[in-house]
Short mmCIF file of C-alpha atoms and ligand atoms in Angstrom, two decimals:
data_model
loop_
_atom_site.label_atom_id
_atom_site.label_comp_id
_atom_site.label_asym_id
_atom_site.label_seq_id
_atom_site.Cartn_x
_atom_site.Cartn_y
_atom_site.Cartn_z
CA MET A 25 0.00 0.00 0.00
CA THR A 26 1.38 3.39 -0.93
CA HIS A 27 0.51 6.40 1.17
CA SER A 28 0.56 8.97 -1.59
CA GLY A 29 -1.14 11.48 0.66
CA LEU A 30 -0.55 11.73 4.40
CA GLN A 31 -3.25 10.07 6.43
CA THR A 32 -4.02 12.40 9.35
CA ASP A 33 -7.16 10.99 11.01
CA ASP A 34 -5.15 9.03 13.62
CA LEU A 35 -2.75 11.88 14.40
CA ARG A 36 -2.98 14.20 17.35
CA CYS A 37 -1.20 17.27 18.64
CA VAL A 38 1.63 16.46 21.05
CA PHE A 39 0.73 19.50 23.19
CA CYS A 40 -3.05 19.58 23.57
CA PHE A 41 -3.84 16.16 22.00
CA GLY A 42 -6.28 17.86 19.65
CA PRO A 43 -6.73 16.77 16.02
CA VAL A 44 -4.36 18.06 13.37
CA ALA A 45 -5.10 19.00 9.78
CA ARG A 46 -3.16 19.80 6.63
CA ALA A 47 -2.11 23.41 6.34
CA GLN A 48 0.14 25.36 4.02
CA ASP A 49 3.62 23.73 4.27
CA GLY A 50 2.79 21.71 7.35
CA LEU A 51 0.16 20.53 9.77
CA SER A 52 -1.85 22.67 12.12
CA CYS A 53 -3.51 21.73 15.41
CA LYS A 54 -7.23 22.48 15.45
CA GLY A 55 -7.12 22.68 19.25
CA CYS A 56 -4.20 24.98 20.12
CA ASN A 57 -3.22 26.24 16.64
CA THR A 58 0.33 24.91 16.98
CA PHE A 59 1.94 24.69 13.56
CA PHE A 60 3.99 21.57 12.79
CA PRO A 61 6.44 22.22 9.96
CA LYS A 62 7.68 20.01 7.17
CA PHE A 63 11.28 18.95 6.68
CA ARG A 64 11.92 17.88 3.08
CA ASN A 65 8.39 16.57 2.52
CA ALA A 66 7.96 14.86 5.90
CA PHE A 67 5.98 16.35 8.78
CA PHE A 68 7.51 16.99 12.18
CA ILE A 69 4.73 16.40 14.70
CA GLY A 70 6.65 16.80 17.90
CA ALA A 71 8.69 19.04 20.11
CA TYR A 72 12.33 18.56 20.84
CA ALA A 73 13.22 18.91 24.49
CA PRO A 74 16.57 19.99 25.98
CA ASP A 75 17.25 16.25 26.52
CA ASP A 76 17.31 15.83 22.74
CA ALA A 77 20.09 18.35 22.18
CA LEU A 78 22.97 15.86 22.27
CA GLY A 79 21.25 13.44 19.89
CA LEU A 80 20.37 16.26 17.52
CA MET A 81 24.01 17.34 17.53
CA GLU A 82 24.94 13.81 16.43
CA VAL A 83 22.25 13.93 13.76
CA ALA A 84 23.56 17.23 12.46
CA SER A 85 27.12 15.90 12.36
CA LYS A 86 26.09 12.89 10.25
CA VAL A 87 23.81 14.69 7.88
CA THR A 88 25.05 13.15 4.64
CA PHE A 89 23.69 9.87 3.41
CA GLU A 90 25.13 9.38 -0.05
CA MET A 91 23.40 6.44 -1.60
CA ASP A 92 21.82 5.32 -4.80
CA ILE A 93 18.23 4.91 -3.70
CA GLU A 94 17.23 2.34 -6.33
CA GLU A 95 20.37 0.27 -5.86
CA THR A 96 19.99 0.32 -2.07
CA ARG A 97 16.39 -0.84 -2.39
CA ARG A 98 17.46 -3.78 -4.57
CA ASN A 99 20.35 -4.68 -2.25
CA ARG A 100 18.10 -4.66 0.78
CA GLN A 101 15.64 -7.04 -0.82
CA LYS A 102 18.52 -9.28 -1.92
CA ALA A 103 20.05 -9.28 1.58
CA GLU A 104 16.68 -10.15 3.08
CA THR A 105 16.32 -13.11 0.70
CA ASN A 106 19.83 -14.32 1.59
CA LEU A 107 19.19 -14.09 5.32
CA GLU A 108 16.01 -16.08 4.93
CA LYS A 109 17.80 -18.71 2.83
CA LYS A 110 20.52 -19.06 5.44
CA TYR A 111 17.91 -19.39 8.18
CA ARG A 112 15.96 -22.09 6.28
CA GLU A 113 19.17 -24.05 5.62
CA GLN A 114 20.10 -23.94 9.28
CA ARG A 115 16.64 -24.96 10.36
CA GLU A 116 16.69 -27.97 8.05
CA SER A 117 20.11 -29.09 9.21
CA ALA A 118 19.59 -28.65 12.97
CA ALA A 119 16.91 -29.03 15.61
CA ALA A 120 16.98 -25.35 16.44
CA PRO A 121 18.23 -22.42 14.39
CA LYS A 122 21.69 -21.39 15.43
CA HIS A 123 22.66 -17.82 15.91
CA GLN A 124 25.69 -17.12 13.84
CA ALA A 125 28.98 -16.84 15.64
CA ALA A 126 31.15 -13.95 14.59
CA ALA A 127 34.56 -15.12 13.39
CA GLY A 128 36.06 -11.67 13.68
CA SER A 129 35.10 -8.06 14.09
CA SER A 130 34.56 -7.69 10.32
CA ASP A 131 31.86 -10.37 10.52
CA MET A 132 30.27 -8.68 13.49
CA ALA A 133 27.86 -6.41 11.62
CA GLN A 134 26.68 -9.29 9.38
CA SER A 135 26.33 -11.54 12.38
CA VAL A 136 24.27 -8.92 14.20
CA ARG A 137 22.03 -8.53 11.13
CA PHE A 138 21.45 -12.27 10.98
CA ASN A 139 20.72 -12.53 14.68
CA GLU A 140 18.20 -9.70 14.39
CA TRP A 141 16.58 -11.48 11.48
CA VAL A 142 16.34 -14.73 13.45
CA ALA A 143 14.93 -12.96 16.52
CA PHE A 144 12.30 -11.18 14.43
CA HIS A 145 11.20 -14.41 12.74
CA LEU A 146 11.23 -16.61 15.83
CA LEU A 147 9.11 -14.12 17.74
CA THR A 148 6.66 -13.30 14.94
CA GLU A 149 6.19 -16.79 13.44
CA ASN A 150 2.64 -16.92 14.78
CA VAL A 151 1.78 -13.25 14.32
CA ASP A 152 -0.31 -12.40 11.27
CA LEU A 153 0.96 -9.07 9.97
CA ALA A 154 -0.94 -9.07 6.66
CA GLY A 155 -3.22 -6.06 6.42
CA LYS A 156 -2.29 -4.98 9.95
CA LYS A 157 -1.58 -1.39 10.87
CA VAL A 158 1.96 -1.40 12.22
CA LEU A 159 4.10 1.29 13.85
CA ASP A 160 7.83 1.04 13.17
CA ASN A 161 9.04 3.18 16.07
CA GLY A 162 12.57 4.50 15.61
CA ALA A 163 12.66 3.33 11.99
CA GLY A 164 15.88 5.14 11.09
CA LEU A 165 16.47 4.59 7.37
CA GLY A 166 13.80 1.89 7.26
CA GLY A 167 16.35 -0.93 7.11
CA ASP A 168 14.09 -3.29 9.04
CA THR A 169 10.79 -1.97 7.70
CA ILE A 170 11.12 -4.31 4.72
CA ARG A 171 10.47 -7.23 7.09
CA LEU A 172 7.10 -5.72 7.92
CA THR A 173 6.09 -4.62 4.42
CA ASN A 174 7.17 -8.01 2.97
CA ARG A 175 4.54 -9.59 5.20
CA GLY A 176 1.80 -7.29 4.01
CA ALA A 177 1.68 -4.82 6.90
CA HIS A 178 0.56 -1.21 6.47
CA VAL A 179 3.49 0.50 8.12
CA THR A 180 3.93 3.92 9.68
CA CYS A 181 7.63 4.74 10.13
CA LEU A 182 8.63 7.24 12.77
CA ASP A 183 11.99 8.68 13.71
CA PHE A 184 13.19 11.79 15.55
CA ASN A 185 16.03 12.22 13.06
CA PRO A 186 14.65 14.33 10.18
CA VAL A 187 17.54 13.41 7.89
CA ALA A 188 16.92 9.68 8.37
CA VAL A 189 13.23 10.18 7.64
CA ASP A 190 14.06 12.09 4.45
CA VAL A 191 16.16 9.18 3.13
CA GLY A 192 13.99 6.40 4.59
CA ARG A 193 10.92 7.90 2.91
CA GLN A 194 12.61 7.48 -0.48
CA LEU A 195 13.90 3.99 0.30
CA VAL A 196 10.57 2.70 1.63
CA PRO A 197 7.84 4.76 -0.07
CA GLU A 198 5.34 2.01 0.77
CA ALA A 199 5.27 3.30 4.35
CA ARG A 200 3.91 6.50 5.84
CA TRP A 201 6.82 8.51 7.29
CA LEU A 202 6.70 10.98 10.17
CA ILE A 203 9.25 12.89 12.20
CA ALA A 204 8.35 12.75 15.90
CA THR A 205 9.84 11.83 19.26
CA SER A 206 9.16 8.38 20.67
CA ASN A 207 8.47 9.69 24.17
CA THR A 208 5.41 11.64 22.97
CA LEU A 209 3.92 9.81 20.00
CA PRO A 210 1.62 11.93 17.83
CA PHE A 211 -1.10 9.27 17.57
CA GLU A 212 -4.49 8.68 19.12
CA ASP A 213 -4.83 5.86 21.68
CA ASP A 214 -5.15 2.34 20.21
CA ALA A 215 -4.21 3.59 16.72
CA PHE A 216 -2.15 0.49 15.80
CA ASP A 217 -2.52 -3.29 15.76
CA VAL A 218 1.20 -3.83 16.23
CA SER A 219 4.06 -1.62 17.43
CA VAL A 220 7.64 -2.56 16.72
CA ALA A 221 10.94 -1.15 17.97
CA ASN A 222 13.59 -2.76 15.84
CA ALA A 223 17.01 -2.33 17.46
CA ALA A 224 15.65 1.08 18.41
CA LEU A 225 14.75 1.07 22.10
CA HIS A 226 18.36 1.58 23.17
CA HIS A 227 18.55 4.78 21.11
CA MET A 228 15.68 6.36 23.05
CA HIS A 229 16.87 8.48 25.93
CA ASP A 230 13.89 7.55 28.12
CA PHE A 231 13.00 4.14 26.76
CA ARG A 232 10.57 3.32 29.57
CA ARG A 233 8.49 6.32 28.70
CA SER A 234 8.76 5.45 24.99
CA PHE A 235 7.59 1.93 25.80
CA ARG A 236 4.53 3.24 27.66
CA GLU A 237 3.75 5.38 24.65
CA MET A 238 3.89 2.28 22.42
CA LEU A 239 1.50 0.62 24.85
CA ARG A 240 -0.84 3.60 24.66
CA VAL A 241 -1.02 3.73 20.86
CA THR A 242 -1.40 -0.05 20.40
CA ARG A 243 -4.91 -1.48 20.74
CA PRO A 244 -5.73 -3.96 23.53
CA GLY A 245 -5.07 -7.46 22.22
CA GLY A 246 -2.53 -6.03 19.80
CA THR A 247 1.15 -6.86 19.82
CA ILE A 248 4.32 -5.13 20.91
CA LEU A 249 7.57 -6.41 19.49
CA LEU A 250 10.99 -5.32 20.69
CA VAL A 251 13.87 -6.63 18.61
CA SER A 252 17.52 -6.85 19.53
CA ASP A 253 18.65 -4.37 22.14
CA PRO A 254 21.89 -4.58 24.08
CA PHE A 255 21.43 -4.84 27.82
CA MET A 256 23.46 -4.79 31.00
CA ASP A 257 22.98 -5.70 34.62
CA ARG A 258 20.91 -3.24 36.63
CA LYS A 259 22.47 0.16 37.10
CA ASP A 260 20.50 2.36 39.44
CA ALA A 261 22.86 5.30 39.66
CA PRO A 262 23.14 7.36 36.46
CA ASP A 263 26.91 7.69 36.74
CA GLN A 264 27.28 3.91 37.18
CA ARG A 265 25.18 3.37 34.10
CA GLU A 266 27.22 5.86 32.13
CA LYS A 267 30.49 4.22 33.18
CA GLU A 268 29.24 0.78 32.13
CA GLU A 269 28.01 2.13 28.79
CA LEU A 270 31.38 3.74 28.15
CA ARG A 271 33.11 0.45 28.96
CA ILE A 272 30.90 -1.42 26.48
CA PHE A 273 31.34 1.25 23.80
CA ALA A 274 35.11 0.97 24.22
CA GLU A 275 34.82 -2.75 23.38
CA HIS A 276 32.48 -2.16 20.41
CA PRO A 277 33.30 1.29 19.04
CA MET A 278 31.31 0.61 15.84
CA VAL A 279 28.06 1.10 17.75
CA LEU A 280 28.96 4.75 18.19
CA ASN A 281 28.06 5.29 14.55
CA GLY A 282 24.47 5.38 15.77
CA VAL A 283 22.69 8.30 17.38
CA ASN A 284 21.91 8.40 21.11
CA GLU A 285 23.51 5.02 21.69
CA GLY A 286 22.73 3.44 25.02
CA VAL A 287 22.72 0.09 26.80
CA LEU A 288 19.53 -0.85 28.64
CA PRO A 289 19.68 -1.84 32.32
CA ILE A 290 17.93 -5.21 32.42
CA ASN A 291 15.69 -4.33 35.37
CA GLU A 292 14.23 -1.37 33.49
CA TYR A 293 13.70 -3.44 30.35
CA TYR A 294 12.08 -6.16 32.41
CA GLU A 295 9.82 -3.58 34.07
CA CYS A 296 8.47 -2.70 30.60
CA VAL A 297 8.02 -6.23 29.26
CA SER A 298 6.24 -7.30 32.45
CA LEU A 299 3.38 -4.96 31.50
CA LEU A 300 2.57 -7.20 28.51
CA GLU A 301 0.47 -10.36 28.58
CA ASP A 302 1.98 -13.68 27.48
CA ALA A 303 5.32 -12.02 26.97
CA ARG A 304 8.18 -14.08 25.62
CA ILE A 305 11.77 -13.00 25.86
CA LEU A 306 14.57 -14.13 23.61
CA THR A 307 18.25 -13.64 24.28
CA SER A 308 21.28 -14.52 22.28
CA ARG A 309 24.91 -14.39 23.03
CA ILE A 310 27.11 -14.18 20.03
CA ASN A 311 30.15 -16.40 19.87
CA ASP A 312 30.22 -17.71 23.41
CA PRO A 313 30.87 -21.48 23.41
CA ALA A 314 30.18 -21.69 27.14
CA ILE A 315 26.58 -20.67 26.61
CA GLY A 316 26.17 -21.83 23.04
CA ASN A 317 24.82 -19.93 20.10
CA THR A 318 21.29 -21.25 20.32
CA PRO A 319 18.70 -18.58 21.01
CA THR A 320 16.85 -19.08 24.28
CA PHE A 321 13.20 -18.24 24.93
CA TRP A 322 12.05 -17.24 28.37
CA SER A 323 8.60 -16.60 29.70
CA VAL A 324 8.47 -13.49 31.85
CA SER A 325 8.22 -15.52 35.06
CA ASP A 326 11.22 -17.64 34.06
CA ALA A 327 13.32 -14.74 32.93
CA THR A 328 14.90 -13.86 36.21
CA ARG A 329 17.34 -11.05 36.05
CA ASP A 330 20.22 -13.39 36.87
CA LYS A 331 19.41 -15.80 34.06
CA LEU A 332 18.98 -12.99 31.57
CA TYR A 333 22.18 -11.34 32.55
CA ARG A 334 24.13 -14.58 32.30
CA SER A 335 22.84 -15.16 28.78
CA ARG A 336 23.74 -11.62 27.61
CA GLY A 337 23.98 -10.99 23.89
CA ASN A 338 21.06 -8.89 22.71
CA ILE A 339 17.55 -9.13 24.02
CA SER A 340 14.23 -9.27 22.16
CA ALA A 341 10.67 -9.65 23.38
CA ILE A 342 7.10 -9.95 22.18
CA GLY A 343 3.84 -9.71 24.10
CA THR A 344 0.18 -8.82 23.95
CA VAL A 345 -1.18 -5.43 24.95
CA PRO A 346 -3.45 -5.85 28.00
CA HIS A 347 -7.05 -4.61 28.02
CA ASP A 348 -6.43 -2.80 31.28
CA LYS A 349 -3.97 -0.10 30.33
CA SER A 350 -4.10 1.74 33.65
CA CYS A 351 -0.38 0.93 33.88
CA VAL A 352 0.20 3.49 31.15
CA ARG A 353 1.08 6.89 32.45
CA ARG A 354 -0.67 9.07 29.97
CA PRO A 355 1.42 11.74 28.30
CA ALA A 356 -0.89 14.31 29.82
CA ASP A 357 0.64 13.40 33.17
CA ASP A 358 4.11 13.76 31.77
CA LEU A 359 3.72 17.32 30.63
CA ILE A 360 4.35 19.55 33.57
CA ASP A 361 1.77 22.29 33.88
CA ALA A 362 4.15 25.22 33.66
CA ARG A 363 1.74 27.78 35.11
CA ALA A 364 0.95 25.64 38.16
CA PHE A 365 4.65 25.02 38.67
CA PHE A 366 5.50 28.73 38.46
CA GLU A 367 3.08 29.36 41.30
CA THR A 368 5.16 27.11 43.57
CA ILE A 369 8.49 28.76 42.80
CA GLY A 370 9.72 30.56 45.90
CA SER A 371 8.65 27.73 48.18
CA PRO A 372 10.89 24.67 47.71
CA ILE A 373 8.50 22.67 49.90
CA GLU A 374 5.52 23.39 47.70
CA SER A 375 7.53 22.80 44.53
CA ALA A 376 8.61 19.38 45.75
CA GLY A 377 5.03 18.51 46.66
CA PHE A 378 3.91 19.63 43.23
CA LEU A 379 6.67 17.90 41.28
CA VAL A 380 6.64 14.57 43.12
CA ARG A 381 3.65 13.45 41.08
CA TYR A 382 5.81 13.63 37.94
CA MET A 383 8.75 11.87 39.47
CA ASP A 384 10.11 8.71 37.91
CA ASN A 385 9.30 5.54 39.86
CA ALA A 386 13.02 4.81 40.15
CA ASN A 387 13.30 7.70 42.57
CA LEU A 388 10.48 6.54 44.83
CA ASP A 389 10.92 4.37 47.92
CA ARG A 390 14.68 4.49 47.87
CA ALA A 391 16.31 2.63 50.72
CA PRO A 392 19.21 4.29 52.50
CA LYS A 393 22.45 2.99 51.11
CA ALA A 394 26.14 3.67 51.38
CA ASP A 395 26.68 5.08 47.90
CA ILE A 396 24.51 8.06 47.25
CA SER A 397 23.58 9.28 43.80
CA LYS A 398 23.41 12.71 42.31
CA PHE A 399 19.66 12.53 42.87
CA ASP A 400 20.14 12.01 46.61
CA LEU A 401 22.72 14.77 46.79
CA LEU A 402 20.33 17.18 45.11
CA ASN A 403 17.76 16.27 47.71
CA GLY A 404 19.97 17.12 50.63
CA TRP A 405 21.57 13.83 51.60
CA MET A 406 25.11 12.67 52.14
CA PRO A 407 26.29 9.22 53.19
CA ALA A 408 27.65 8.95 56.70
CA GLU A 409 31.23 7.73 56.33
CA THR A 410 31.02 5.11 59.04
CA GLU A 411 27.46 3.79 59.19
CA PRO A 412 26.08 2.75 55.79
CA ASN A 413 22.44 2.72 56.91
CA ILE A 414 22.55 6.28 58.13
CA TRP A 415 21.92 9.26 55.93
CA ARG A 416 23.12 12.68 56.83
CA ALA A 417 21.09 15.71 55.90
CA TYR A 418 23.57 18.44 55.09
CA ASN A 419 20.98 21.09 54.55
CA ARG A 420 17.51 19.67 54.52
CA GLY A 421 16.66 16.14 53.51
CA ARG A 422 13.85 15.12 51.20
CA LEU A 423 12.63 11.57 50.79
CA PHE A 424 10.05 10.40 48.27
CA TYR A 425 7.70 7.58 49.16
CA SER A 426 4.67 5.82 47.81
CA ALA A 427 1.88 5.58 50.39
CA ASP A 428 2.40 1.81 50.71
CA ALA A 429 6.12 2.06 51.38
CA LEU A 430 5.61 4.78 53.95
CA ARG A 431 2.90 2.78 55.74
CA GLY A 432 5.18 -0.26 55.79
CA MET A 433 7.98 1.58 57.54
CA THR A 434 8.37 1.09 61.29
CA SER A 435 10.08 4.29 62.31
CA ILE A 436 12.48 7.04 61.43
CA ARG A 437 14.89 8.23 64.10
CA ILE A 438 16.41 11.65 63.92
CA LYS A 439 19.30 12.86 66.06
CA ARG A 440 22.13 15.33 66.06
CA HIS A 441 25.46 14.05 64.89
CA ASP A 442 27.52 12.63 67.76
CA ASN A 443 30.23 15.17 67.09
CA GLY A 444 27.72 17.97 67.29
CA ALA A 445 27.20 20.33 70.18
CA ASP A 446 24.95 19.08 72.94
CA HIS A 447 22.47 21.95 72.75
CA ALA A 448 19.10 21.34 71.19
CA ALA A 449 18.10 22.08 67.62
CA GLN A 450 14.46 22.42 66.77
CA VAL A 451 13.82 19.87 64.03
CA ALA A 452 10.69 19.76 61.94
CA VAL A 453 9.23 16.90 59.93
CA LEU A 454 7.06 17.88 56.99
CA LEU A 455 4.73 15.70 54.99
CA ASN A 456 3.79 17.08 51.59
CA GLY A 457 4.67 20.59 52.67
CA LYS A 458 2.77 20.49 55.98
CA GLU A 459 4.62 20.45 59.28
CA VAL A 460 3.51 17.32 61.14
CA LYS A 461 6.04 17.22 63.96
CA SER A 462 8.57 19.52 65.59
CA GLU A 463 10.83 18.74 68.55
CA PRO A 464 14.11 19.79 70.09
CA VAL A 465 16.75 17.23 69.16
CA THR A 466 20.24 16.70 70.58
CA ASN A 467 22.88 14.03 70.11
CA SER A 468 21.36 12.10 73.01
CA ARG A 469 17.71 13.03 72.62
CA TRP A 470 16.37 11.51 69.41
CA MET A 471 13.14 12.26 67.67
CA GLN A 472 11.12 9.19 66.76
CA VAL A 473 8.81 9.48 63.76
CA ILE A 474 6.16 6.83 63.14
CA PRO A 475 5.15 7.26 59.49
CA GLN A 476 1.67 5.78 60.04
CA GLU A 477 0.90 8.57 62.49
CA LEU A 478 1.99 11.41 60.26
CA GLY A 479 -1.37 12.20 58.73
CA GLN A 480 -3.06 12.16 55.36
CA LEU A 481 -0.95 10.23 52.85
CA GLN A 482 -1.15 10.71 49.09
CA ASP A 483 -0.14 8.22 46.38
CA ARG A 484 3.26 9.86 46.32
CA ASN A 485 4.61 11.69 49.33
CA VAL A 486 7.46 14.04 50.10
CA LEU A 487 8.88 13.66 53.57
CA GLU A 488 11.17 16.46 54.62
CA ILE A 489 13.39 16.77 57.63
CA ALA A 490 14.57 20.29 58.33
CA ILE A 491 16.11 22.38 61.02
CA LYS A 492 13.51 24.85 62.08
CA ASP A 493 14.85 28.34 62.25
CA ASP A 494 13.75 31.83 61.32
CA LYS A 495 14.19 31.13 57.63
CA PHE A 496 12.08 28.02 57.83
CA ASN A 497 9.32 29.95 59.57
CA LYS A 498 9.23 32.30 56.63
CA GLY A 499 8.49 29.36 54.39
CA ALA A 500 12.01 28.52 53.28
CA ILE A 501 14.06 25.68 54.69
CA TRP A 502 17.39 26.61 53.25
CA GLY A 503 18.77 27.22 56.72
CA GLU A 504 22.36 28.23 57.04
CA LEU A 505 23.59 25.06 58.63
CA ASN A 506 27.11 24.38 59.63
CA ARG A 507 28.85 21.09 60.25
CA ASN A 508 27.93 20.78 63.90
CA ARG A 509 24.22 21.03 63.16
CA ILE A 510 24.15 18.05 60.83
CA LEU A 511 21.36 15.56 61.33
CA GLU A 512 21.38 11.82 61.15
CA VAL A 513 18.41 9.78 60.06
CA GLU A 514 18.11 6.12 60.76
CA PHE A 515 15.59 3.70 59.32
CA LYS A 516 14.58 0.57 61.14
ZN1 ZN B 602 -2.64 21.34 19.94
#
């Protein structure tokens, strides 16, 4: 099917979610009048955020794709036929198809292509794509789109790289092409039968949010397919994650030819796939005789993090979109209401209470630990050098809890640091901006806080511990604290 004209009835504005319509040289939102421009014949229905700047710099630095469009089209079809032939031969000669081992780094790219092909076919063997409306999310130059169009799917290709869309549109004119960002897809709910991210998830800078968007735009009972992403053991701290990514990139520098390259922490990937019904996970490890080159399927319940991590290679998954999509945080929740936020500026307590509802789950219910992240530091905490379960508030400390986690906690004990002066400091505990307790605290007289007794809990709560002084009474808690007024907080 050729989309000679751009179908717009399933599109929506990324700001107000209103319908969009063709306008002179672009699309226009009927709700908020936002104009979405064209870039070389493709529409950009999105908004780049500051987070996109680095990726866009990479895009701009790799702007030239010099290729013969017709020849590339022919070569792609030929390569696809060869991969299929190789797969059939292997299947006839062995009980299970073998992933190809790479003999050397020059074979690596070919080997990766073959493994992607095998993963796609093993996972979609029983999925009927003919006549289905399919989203190819992060389509790049459309190199994998051929697998979808060859099986009769009506494909919409989307990428945030306008240059890739310009070339991909010429290479795969059978598909509808759009420029947009994966974390705010410009489609109505349930617009697709199938959504695919083909070696694309690890290029998305917030892939969990992108995944939820795929869930939103795919109809209940439809299919989500994630093909071939690199993964690593869980990395909770951003700097840890970055270090591990850099280590992996150093081993495989060719991957840096991509844009926004990343390696997915397995726990975050698993968090996404667990939202699907009947999910199946496939891992491969290239060229590791100890594990073998046979692809391994896991059900979600079998795919423990340890097993997955041991099997390494790349990871792929397929699953069914559930009818209950309450797990999907709607993009409306993700857009911060700027005007409401501005009203809280000037009161850090109110701002925190306002912003906690937008906070990523990874930052909720964090247990005290010895190594503290940038996130913790920004929220007023330092690790105590000697006792790993004790946090030290160097200014004021904020903790973010779900109602359940807070209810399940036995107590919080607050005291002055042992090295501190023996005189009392008035310490206040605040829940969601409201003072719920205030007591004089010394290094021998501790304040005991029972979370269940604090008062009205919300789904997400900000617990603050602050020295109460004149500044606090004026509504600010940025007290001028010095070393001997440091607090300790202990969790039981
Ligand atoms: Zn709008």
